[in-house]
PDB file of C-alpha atoms and ligand atoms in Angstrom:
ATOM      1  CA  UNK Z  17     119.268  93.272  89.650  1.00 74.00           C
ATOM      2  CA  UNK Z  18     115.943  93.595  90.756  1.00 85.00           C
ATOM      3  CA  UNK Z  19     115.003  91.473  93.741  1.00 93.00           C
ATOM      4  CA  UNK Z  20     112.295  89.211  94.107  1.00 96.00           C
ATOM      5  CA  UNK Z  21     110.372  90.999  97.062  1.00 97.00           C
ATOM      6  CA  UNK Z  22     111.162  94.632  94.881  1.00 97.00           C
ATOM      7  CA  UNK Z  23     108.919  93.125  92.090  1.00 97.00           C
ATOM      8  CA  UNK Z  24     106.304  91.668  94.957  1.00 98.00           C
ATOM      9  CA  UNK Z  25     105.930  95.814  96.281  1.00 98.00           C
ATOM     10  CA  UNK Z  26     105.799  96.816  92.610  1.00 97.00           C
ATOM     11  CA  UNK Z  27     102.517  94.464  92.400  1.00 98.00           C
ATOM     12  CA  UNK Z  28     101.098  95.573  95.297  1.00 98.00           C
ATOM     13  CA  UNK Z  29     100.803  99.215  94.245  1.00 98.00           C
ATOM     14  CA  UNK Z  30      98.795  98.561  91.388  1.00 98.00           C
ATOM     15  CA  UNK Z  31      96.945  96.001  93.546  1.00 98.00           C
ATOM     16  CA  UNK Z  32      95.912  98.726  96.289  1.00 98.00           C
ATOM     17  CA  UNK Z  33      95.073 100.846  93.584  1.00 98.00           C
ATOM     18  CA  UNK Z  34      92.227  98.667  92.441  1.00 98.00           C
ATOM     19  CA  UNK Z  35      91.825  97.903  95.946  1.00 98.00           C
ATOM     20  CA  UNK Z  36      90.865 101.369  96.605  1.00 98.00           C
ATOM     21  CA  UNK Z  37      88.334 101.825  93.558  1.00 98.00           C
ATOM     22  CA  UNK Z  38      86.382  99.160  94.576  1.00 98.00           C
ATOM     23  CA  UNK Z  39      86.356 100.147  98.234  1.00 98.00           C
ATOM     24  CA  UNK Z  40      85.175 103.440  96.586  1.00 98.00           C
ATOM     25  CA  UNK Z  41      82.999 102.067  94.164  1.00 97.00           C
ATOM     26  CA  UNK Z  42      81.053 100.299  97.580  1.00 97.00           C
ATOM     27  CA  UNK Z  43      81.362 104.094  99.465  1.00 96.00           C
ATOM     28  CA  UNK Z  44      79.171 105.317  96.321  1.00 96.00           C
ATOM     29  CA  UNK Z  45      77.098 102.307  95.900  1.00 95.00           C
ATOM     30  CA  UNK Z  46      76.084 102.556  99.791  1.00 94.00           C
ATOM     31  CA  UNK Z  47      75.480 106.173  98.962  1.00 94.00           C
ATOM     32  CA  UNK Z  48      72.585 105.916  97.117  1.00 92.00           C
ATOM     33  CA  UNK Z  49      74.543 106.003  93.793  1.00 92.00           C
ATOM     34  CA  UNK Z  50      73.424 103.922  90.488  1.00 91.00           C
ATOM     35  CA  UNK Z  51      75.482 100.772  90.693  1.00 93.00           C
ATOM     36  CA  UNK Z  52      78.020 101.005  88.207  1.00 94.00           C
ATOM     37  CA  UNK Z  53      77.820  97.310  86.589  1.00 93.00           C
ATOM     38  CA  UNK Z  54      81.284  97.778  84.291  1.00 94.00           C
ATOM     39  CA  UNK Z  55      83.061  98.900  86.673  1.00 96.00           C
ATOM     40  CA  UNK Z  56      82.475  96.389  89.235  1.00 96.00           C
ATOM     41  CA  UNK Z  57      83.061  93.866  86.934  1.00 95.00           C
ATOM     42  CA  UNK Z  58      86.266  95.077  85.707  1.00 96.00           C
ATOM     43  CA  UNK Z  59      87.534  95.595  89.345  1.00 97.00           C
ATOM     44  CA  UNK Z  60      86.638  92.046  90.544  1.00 96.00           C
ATOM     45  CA  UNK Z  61      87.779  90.487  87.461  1.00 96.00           C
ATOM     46  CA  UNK Z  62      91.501  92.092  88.503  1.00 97.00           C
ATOM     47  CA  UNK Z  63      91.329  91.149  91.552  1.00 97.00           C
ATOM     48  CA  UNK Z  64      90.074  87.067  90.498  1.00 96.00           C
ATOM     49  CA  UNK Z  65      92.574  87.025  87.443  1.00 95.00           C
ATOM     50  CA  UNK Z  66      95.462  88.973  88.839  1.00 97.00           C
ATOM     51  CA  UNK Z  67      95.543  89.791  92.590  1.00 98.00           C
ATOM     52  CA  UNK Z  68      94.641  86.230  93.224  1.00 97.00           C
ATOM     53  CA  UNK Z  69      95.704  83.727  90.048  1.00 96.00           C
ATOM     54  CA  UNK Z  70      98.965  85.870  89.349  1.00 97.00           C
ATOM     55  CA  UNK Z  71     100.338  88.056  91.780  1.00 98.00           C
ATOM     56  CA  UNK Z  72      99.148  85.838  94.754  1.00 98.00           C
ATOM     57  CA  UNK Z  73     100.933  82.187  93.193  1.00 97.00           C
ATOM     58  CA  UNK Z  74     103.799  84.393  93.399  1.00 98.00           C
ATOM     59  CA  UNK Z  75     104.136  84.789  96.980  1.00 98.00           C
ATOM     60  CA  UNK Z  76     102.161  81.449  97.499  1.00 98.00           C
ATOM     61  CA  UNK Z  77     103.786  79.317  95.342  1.00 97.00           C
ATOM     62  CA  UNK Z  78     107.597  80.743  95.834  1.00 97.00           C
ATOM     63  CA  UNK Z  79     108.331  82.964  98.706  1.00 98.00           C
ATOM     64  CA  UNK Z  80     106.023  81.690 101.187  1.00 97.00           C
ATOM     65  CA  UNK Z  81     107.298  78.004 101.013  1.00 97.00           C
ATOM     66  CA  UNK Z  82     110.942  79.024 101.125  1.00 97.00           C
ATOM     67  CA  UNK Z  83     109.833  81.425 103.985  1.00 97.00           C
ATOM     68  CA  UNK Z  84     108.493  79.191 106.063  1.00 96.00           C
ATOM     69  CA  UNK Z  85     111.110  76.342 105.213  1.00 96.00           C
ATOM     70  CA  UNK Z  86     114.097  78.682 106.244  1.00 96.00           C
ATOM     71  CA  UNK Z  87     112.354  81.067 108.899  1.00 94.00           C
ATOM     72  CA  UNK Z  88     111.731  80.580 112.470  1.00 94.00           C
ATOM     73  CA  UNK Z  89     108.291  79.488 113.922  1.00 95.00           C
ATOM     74  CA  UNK Z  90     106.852  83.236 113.663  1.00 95.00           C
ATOM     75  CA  UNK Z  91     107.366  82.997 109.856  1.00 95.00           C
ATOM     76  CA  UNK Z  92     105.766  79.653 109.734  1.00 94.00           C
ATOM     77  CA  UNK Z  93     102.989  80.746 111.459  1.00 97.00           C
ATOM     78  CA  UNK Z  94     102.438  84.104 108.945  1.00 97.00           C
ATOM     79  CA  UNK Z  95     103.059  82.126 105.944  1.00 97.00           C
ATOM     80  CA  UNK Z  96      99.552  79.851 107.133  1.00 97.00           C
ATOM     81  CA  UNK Z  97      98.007  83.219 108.235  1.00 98.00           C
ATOM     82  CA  UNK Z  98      98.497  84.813 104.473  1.00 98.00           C
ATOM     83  CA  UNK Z  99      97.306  81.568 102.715  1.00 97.00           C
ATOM     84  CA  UNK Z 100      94.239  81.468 104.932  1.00 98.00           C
ATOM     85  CA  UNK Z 101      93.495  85.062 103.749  1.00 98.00           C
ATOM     86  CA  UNK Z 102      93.779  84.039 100.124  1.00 98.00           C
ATOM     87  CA  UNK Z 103      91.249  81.648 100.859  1.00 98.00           C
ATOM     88  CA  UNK Z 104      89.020  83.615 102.446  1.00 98.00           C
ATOM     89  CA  UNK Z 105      89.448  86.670  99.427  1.00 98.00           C
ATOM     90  CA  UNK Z 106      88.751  83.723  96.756  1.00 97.00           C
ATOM     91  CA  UNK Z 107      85.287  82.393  98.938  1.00 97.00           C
ATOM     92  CA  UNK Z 108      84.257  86.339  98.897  1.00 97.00           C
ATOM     93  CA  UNK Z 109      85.275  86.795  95.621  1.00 97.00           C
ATOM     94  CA  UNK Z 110      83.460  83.668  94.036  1.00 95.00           C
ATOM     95  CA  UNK Z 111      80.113  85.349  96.262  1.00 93.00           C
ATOM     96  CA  UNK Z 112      80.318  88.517  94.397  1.00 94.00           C
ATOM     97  CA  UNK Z 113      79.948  86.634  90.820  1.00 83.00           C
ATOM     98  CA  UNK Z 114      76.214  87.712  91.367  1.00 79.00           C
ATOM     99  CA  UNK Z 115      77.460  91.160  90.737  1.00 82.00           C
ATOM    100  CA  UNK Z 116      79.340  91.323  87.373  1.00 78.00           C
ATOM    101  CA  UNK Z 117      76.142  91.130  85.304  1.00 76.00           C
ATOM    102  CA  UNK Z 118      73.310  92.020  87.105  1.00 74.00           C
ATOM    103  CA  UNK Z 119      70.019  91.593  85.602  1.00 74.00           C
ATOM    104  CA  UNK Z 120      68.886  95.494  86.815  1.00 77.00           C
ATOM    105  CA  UNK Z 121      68.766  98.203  89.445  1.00 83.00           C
ATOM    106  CA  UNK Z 122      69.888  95.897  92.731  1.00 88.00           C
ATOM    107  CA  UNK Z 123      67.334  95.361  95.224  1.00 91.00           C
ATOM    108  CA  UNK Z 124      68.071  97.059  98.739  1.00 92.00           C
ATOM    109  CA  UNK Z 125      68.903  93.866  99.645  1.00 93.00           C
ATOM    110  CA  UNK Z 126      71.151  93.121  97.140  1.00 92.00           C
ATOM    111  CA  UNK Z 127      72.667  96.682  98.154  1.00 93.00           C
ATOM    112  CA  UNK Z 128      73.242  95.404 101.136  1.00 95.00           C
ATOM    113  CA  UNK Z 129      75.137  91.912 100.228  1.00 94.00           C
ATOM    114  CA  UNK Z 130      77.257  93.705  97.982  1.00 96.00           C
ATOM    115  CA  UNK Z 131      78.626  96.471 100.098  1.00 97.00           C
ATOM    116  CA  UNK Z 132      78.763  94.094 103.426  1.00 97.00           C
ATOM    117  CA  UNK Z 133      80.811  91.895 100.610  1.00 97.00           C
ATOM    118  CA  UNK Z 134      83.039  94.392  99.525  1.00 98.00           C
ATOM    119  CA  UNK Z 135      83.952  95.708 102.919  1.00 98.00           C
ATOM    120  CA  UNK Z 136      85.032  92.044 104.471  1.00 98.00           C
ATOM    121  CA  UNK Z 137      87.177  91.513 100.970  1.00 98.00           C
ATOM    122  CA  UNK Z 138      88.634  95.044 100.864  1.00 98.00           C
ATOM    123  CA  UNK Z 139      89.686  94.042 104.683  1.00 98.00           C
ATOM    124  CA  UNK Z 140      91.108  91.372 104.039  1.00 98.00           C
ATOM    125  CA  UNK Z 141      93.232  92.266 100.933  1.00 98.00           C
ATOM    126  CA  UNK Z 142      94.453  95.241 102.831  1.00 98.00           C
ATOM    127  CA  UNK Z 143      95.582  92.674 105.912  1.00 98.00           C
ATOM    128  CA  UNK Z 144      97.508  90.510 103.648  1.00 98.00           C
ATOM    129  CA  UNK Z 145      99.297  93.154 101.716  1.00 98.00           C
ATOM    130  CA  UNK Z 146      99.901  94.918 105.413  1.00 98.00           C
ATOM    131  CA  UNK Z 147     101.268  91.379 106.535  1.00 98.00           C
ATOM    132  CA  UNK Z 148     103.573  91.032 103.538  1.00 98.00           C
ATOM    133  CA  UNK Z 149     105.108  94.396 103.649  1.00 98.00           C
ATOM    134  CA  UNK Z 150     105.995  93.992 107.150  1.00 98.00           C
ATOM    135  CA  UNK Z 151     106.667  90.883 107.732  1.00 97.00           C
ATOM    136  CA  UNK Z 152     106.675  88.279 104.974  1.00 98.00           C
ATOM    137  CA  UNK Z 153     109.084  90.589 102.484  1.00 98.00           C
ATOM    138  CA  UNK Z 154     111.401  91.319 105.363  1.00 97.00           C
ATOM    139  CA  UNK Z 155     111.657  87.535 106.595  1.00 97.00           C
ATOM    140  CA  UNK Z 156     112.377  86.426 102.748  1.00 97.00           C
ATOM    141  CA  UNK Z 157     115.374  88.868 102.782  1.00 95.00           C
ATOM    142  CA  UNK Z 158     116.586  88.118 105.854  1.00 95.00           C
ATOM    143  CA  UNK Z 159     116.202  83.657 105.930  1.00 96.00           C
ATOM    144  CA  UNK Z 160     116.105  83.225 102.074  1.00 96.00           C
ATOM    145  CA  UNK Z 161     119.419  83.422 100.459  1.00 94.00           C
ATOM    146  CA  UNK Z 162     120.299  84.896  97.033  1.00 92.00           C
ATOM    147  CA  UNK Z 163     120.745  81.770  95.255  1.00 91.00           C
ATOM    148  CA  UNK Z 164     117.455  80.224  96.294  1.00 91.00           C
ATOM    149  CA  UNK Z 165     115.855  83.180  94.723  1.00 94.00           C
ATOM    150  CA  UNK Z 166     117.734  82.840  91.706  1.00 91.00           C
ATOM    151  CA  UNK Z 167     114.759  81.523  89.497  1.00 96.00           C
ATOM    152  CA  UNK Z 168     111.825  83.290  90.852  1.00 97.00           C
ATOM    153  CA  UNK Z 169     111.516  86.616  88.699  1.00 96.00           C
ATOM    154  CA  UNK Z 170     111.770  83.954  86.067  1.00 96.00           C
ATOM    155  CA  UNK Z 171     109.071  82.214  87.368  1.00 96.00           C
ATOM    156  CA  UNK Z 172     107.239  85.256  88.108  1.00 97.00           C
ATOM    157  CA  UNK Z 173     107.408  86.858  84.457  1.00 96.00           C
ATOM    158  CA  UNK Z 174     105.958  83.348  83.524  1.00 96.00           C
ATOM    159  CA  UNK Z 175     102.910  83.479  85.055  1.00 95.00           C
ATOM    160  CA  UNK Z 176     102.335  86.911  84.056  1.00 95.00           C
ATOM    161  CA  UNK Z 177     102.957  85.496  80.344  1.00 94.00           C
ATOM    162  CA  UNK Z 178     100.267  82.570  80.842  1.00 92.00           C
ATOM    163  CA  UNK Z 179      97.592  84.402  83.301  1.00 88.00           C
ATOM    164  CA  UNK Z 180      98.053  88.176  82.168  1.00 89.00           C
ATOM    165  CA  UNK Z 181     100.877  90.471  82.633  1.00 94.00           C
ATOM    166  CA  UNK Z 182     100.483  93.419  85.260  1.00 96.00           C
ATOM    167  CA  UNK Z 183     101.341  95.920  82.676  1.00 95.00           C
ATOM    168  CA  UNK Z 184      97.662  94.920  80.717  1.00 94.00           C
ATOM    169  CA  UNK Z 185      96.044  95.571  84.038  1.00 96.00           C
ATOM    170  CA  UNK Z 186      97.837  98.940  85.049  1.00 96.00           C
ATOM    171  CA  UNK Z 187      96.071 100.251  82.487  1.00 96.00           C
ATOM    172  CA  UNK Z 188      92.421  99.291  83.134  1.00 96.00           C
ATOM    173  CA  UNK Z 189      93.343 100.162  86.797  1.00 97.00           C
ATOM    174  CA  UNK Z 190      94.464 103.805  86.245  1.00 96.00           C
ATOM    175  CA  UNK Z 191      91.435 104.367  84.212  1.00 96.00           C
ATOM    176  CA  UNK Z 192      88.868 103.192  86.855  1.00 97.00           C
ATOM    177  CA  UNK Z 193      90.863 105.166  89.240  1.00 97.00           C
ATOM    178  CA  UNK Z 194      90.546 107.923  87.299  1.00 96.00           C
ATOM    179  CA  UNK Z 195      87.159 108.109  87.459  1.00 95.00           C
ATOM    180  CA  UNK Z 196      86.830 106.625  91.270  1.00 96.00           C
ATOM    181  CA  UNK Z 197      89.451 107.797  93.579  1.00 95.00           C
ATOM    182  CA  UNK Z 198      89.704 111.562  92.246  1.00 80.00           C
ATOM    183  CA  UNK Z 199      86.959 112.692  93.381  1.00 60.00           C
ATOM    184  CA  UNK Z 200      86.641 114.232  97.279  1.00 47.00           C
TER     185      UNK Z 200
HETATM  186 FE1  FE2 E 323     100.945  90.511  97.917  1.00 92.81          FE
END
C-alpha cells in the first residue's frame, strides 16, 4: 500500500511544477514581457486553493502533529519551522490578490511589487518542500508507526474531495507549463 509520505512526494511534484511557472512567469514579467493576467491568476489560485488549503492541511494537520509528538526535539523544532513558512506563503499570497485582475498594463512600480513578491514566495515554497523531503518525510517514517498512519490517506483523499482533487489541478498545471517552462 501506498504510504502516507509516498502520496506527500507525489504532491509535491505537481506543486514544484507550478512553482516553477510562476517563478518563470516573474523571470518574463521582470523582462520587459506583457504581464500575462490568466496565467498569474491561475498559478496563484493553485497555489491558495491547493498548495496551501489541500496539500499543506495534509502535512499540517496530520504528519506534522504526530511528528513532533513522537520525534525528538530537532523534529519539534522543524515541525514550527514548516508551519511558520505556511504562514508566511499565505501573508504573500493574500498580497498578490492585487494581481489576479489587474485593471491594465502594471505600473513600473507595480512591476516591481509583483516580481519582489513572487521571488520571497517562490523562496519560501521551495524551503518548505526542501525541509519536508529531507527531513520532515524521513522523521514521519522513522518516529511514526504504521498504525498511527492508518487513517491518513483516508483523510487525505477527503480533503482533496471537499477542496479540489490534485488530479483537476495536474491538468491546468501541465498546460501553463507548457507554455512557461519549455522555453530556453
Ligand atoms: Fe509539502
Amino acid at each position: 500500500m501506498e504510504r502516507p509520505t509516498e502520496h506527500l512526494m507525489d504532491d509535491h511534484q505537481v506543486a514544484a511544477r507550478g512553482v516553477s511557472c510562476l517563478a518563470a512567469i516573474a523571470d518574463g514579467v521582470e523582462r520587459g514581457a506583457a504581464f500575462p493576467a490568466a496565467d498569474v491568476a491561475v498559478a496563484l489560485r493553485f497555489l491558495r486553493e491547493w498548495v496551501v488549503a489541500v496539500h499543506m492541511r495534509k502535512e499540517d494537520d496530520l504528519v506534522g502533529p504526530a511528528v513532533a509528538m513522537r520525534g525528538d526535539e530537532r523534529a519539534a523544532e522543524l515541525v514550527g519551522e514548516l508551519f511558520r513558512l505556511r504562514e508566511e506563503i499565505g501573508e504573500l499570497l493574500h498580497s498578490l490578490v492585487l494581481f489576479w485582475e489587474p485593471l491594465g498594463e502594471l505600473t513600473k512600480e507595480e512591476t516591481v511589487g509583483f516580481t519582489s513578491t513572487v521571488s520571497a514566495l517562490v523562496q519560501r515554497l521551495k524551503r518548505r518542500q526542501l525541509l519536508e523531503e529531507r527531513e520532515l518525510f524521513p522523521a514521519c517514517n522513522r518516529f511514526v508507526g504504521a498504525d498511527d498512519q492508518l487513517q491518513w490517506l483516508n483523510e487525505f483523499r477527503e480533503l482533496e474531495n471537499q477542496r479540489g482533487p490534485r488530479g483537476d489541478w495536474a491538468g491546468q498545471i501541465d498546460a501553463l507549463a507548457q507554455r512557461w517552462l519549455t522555453r530556453g
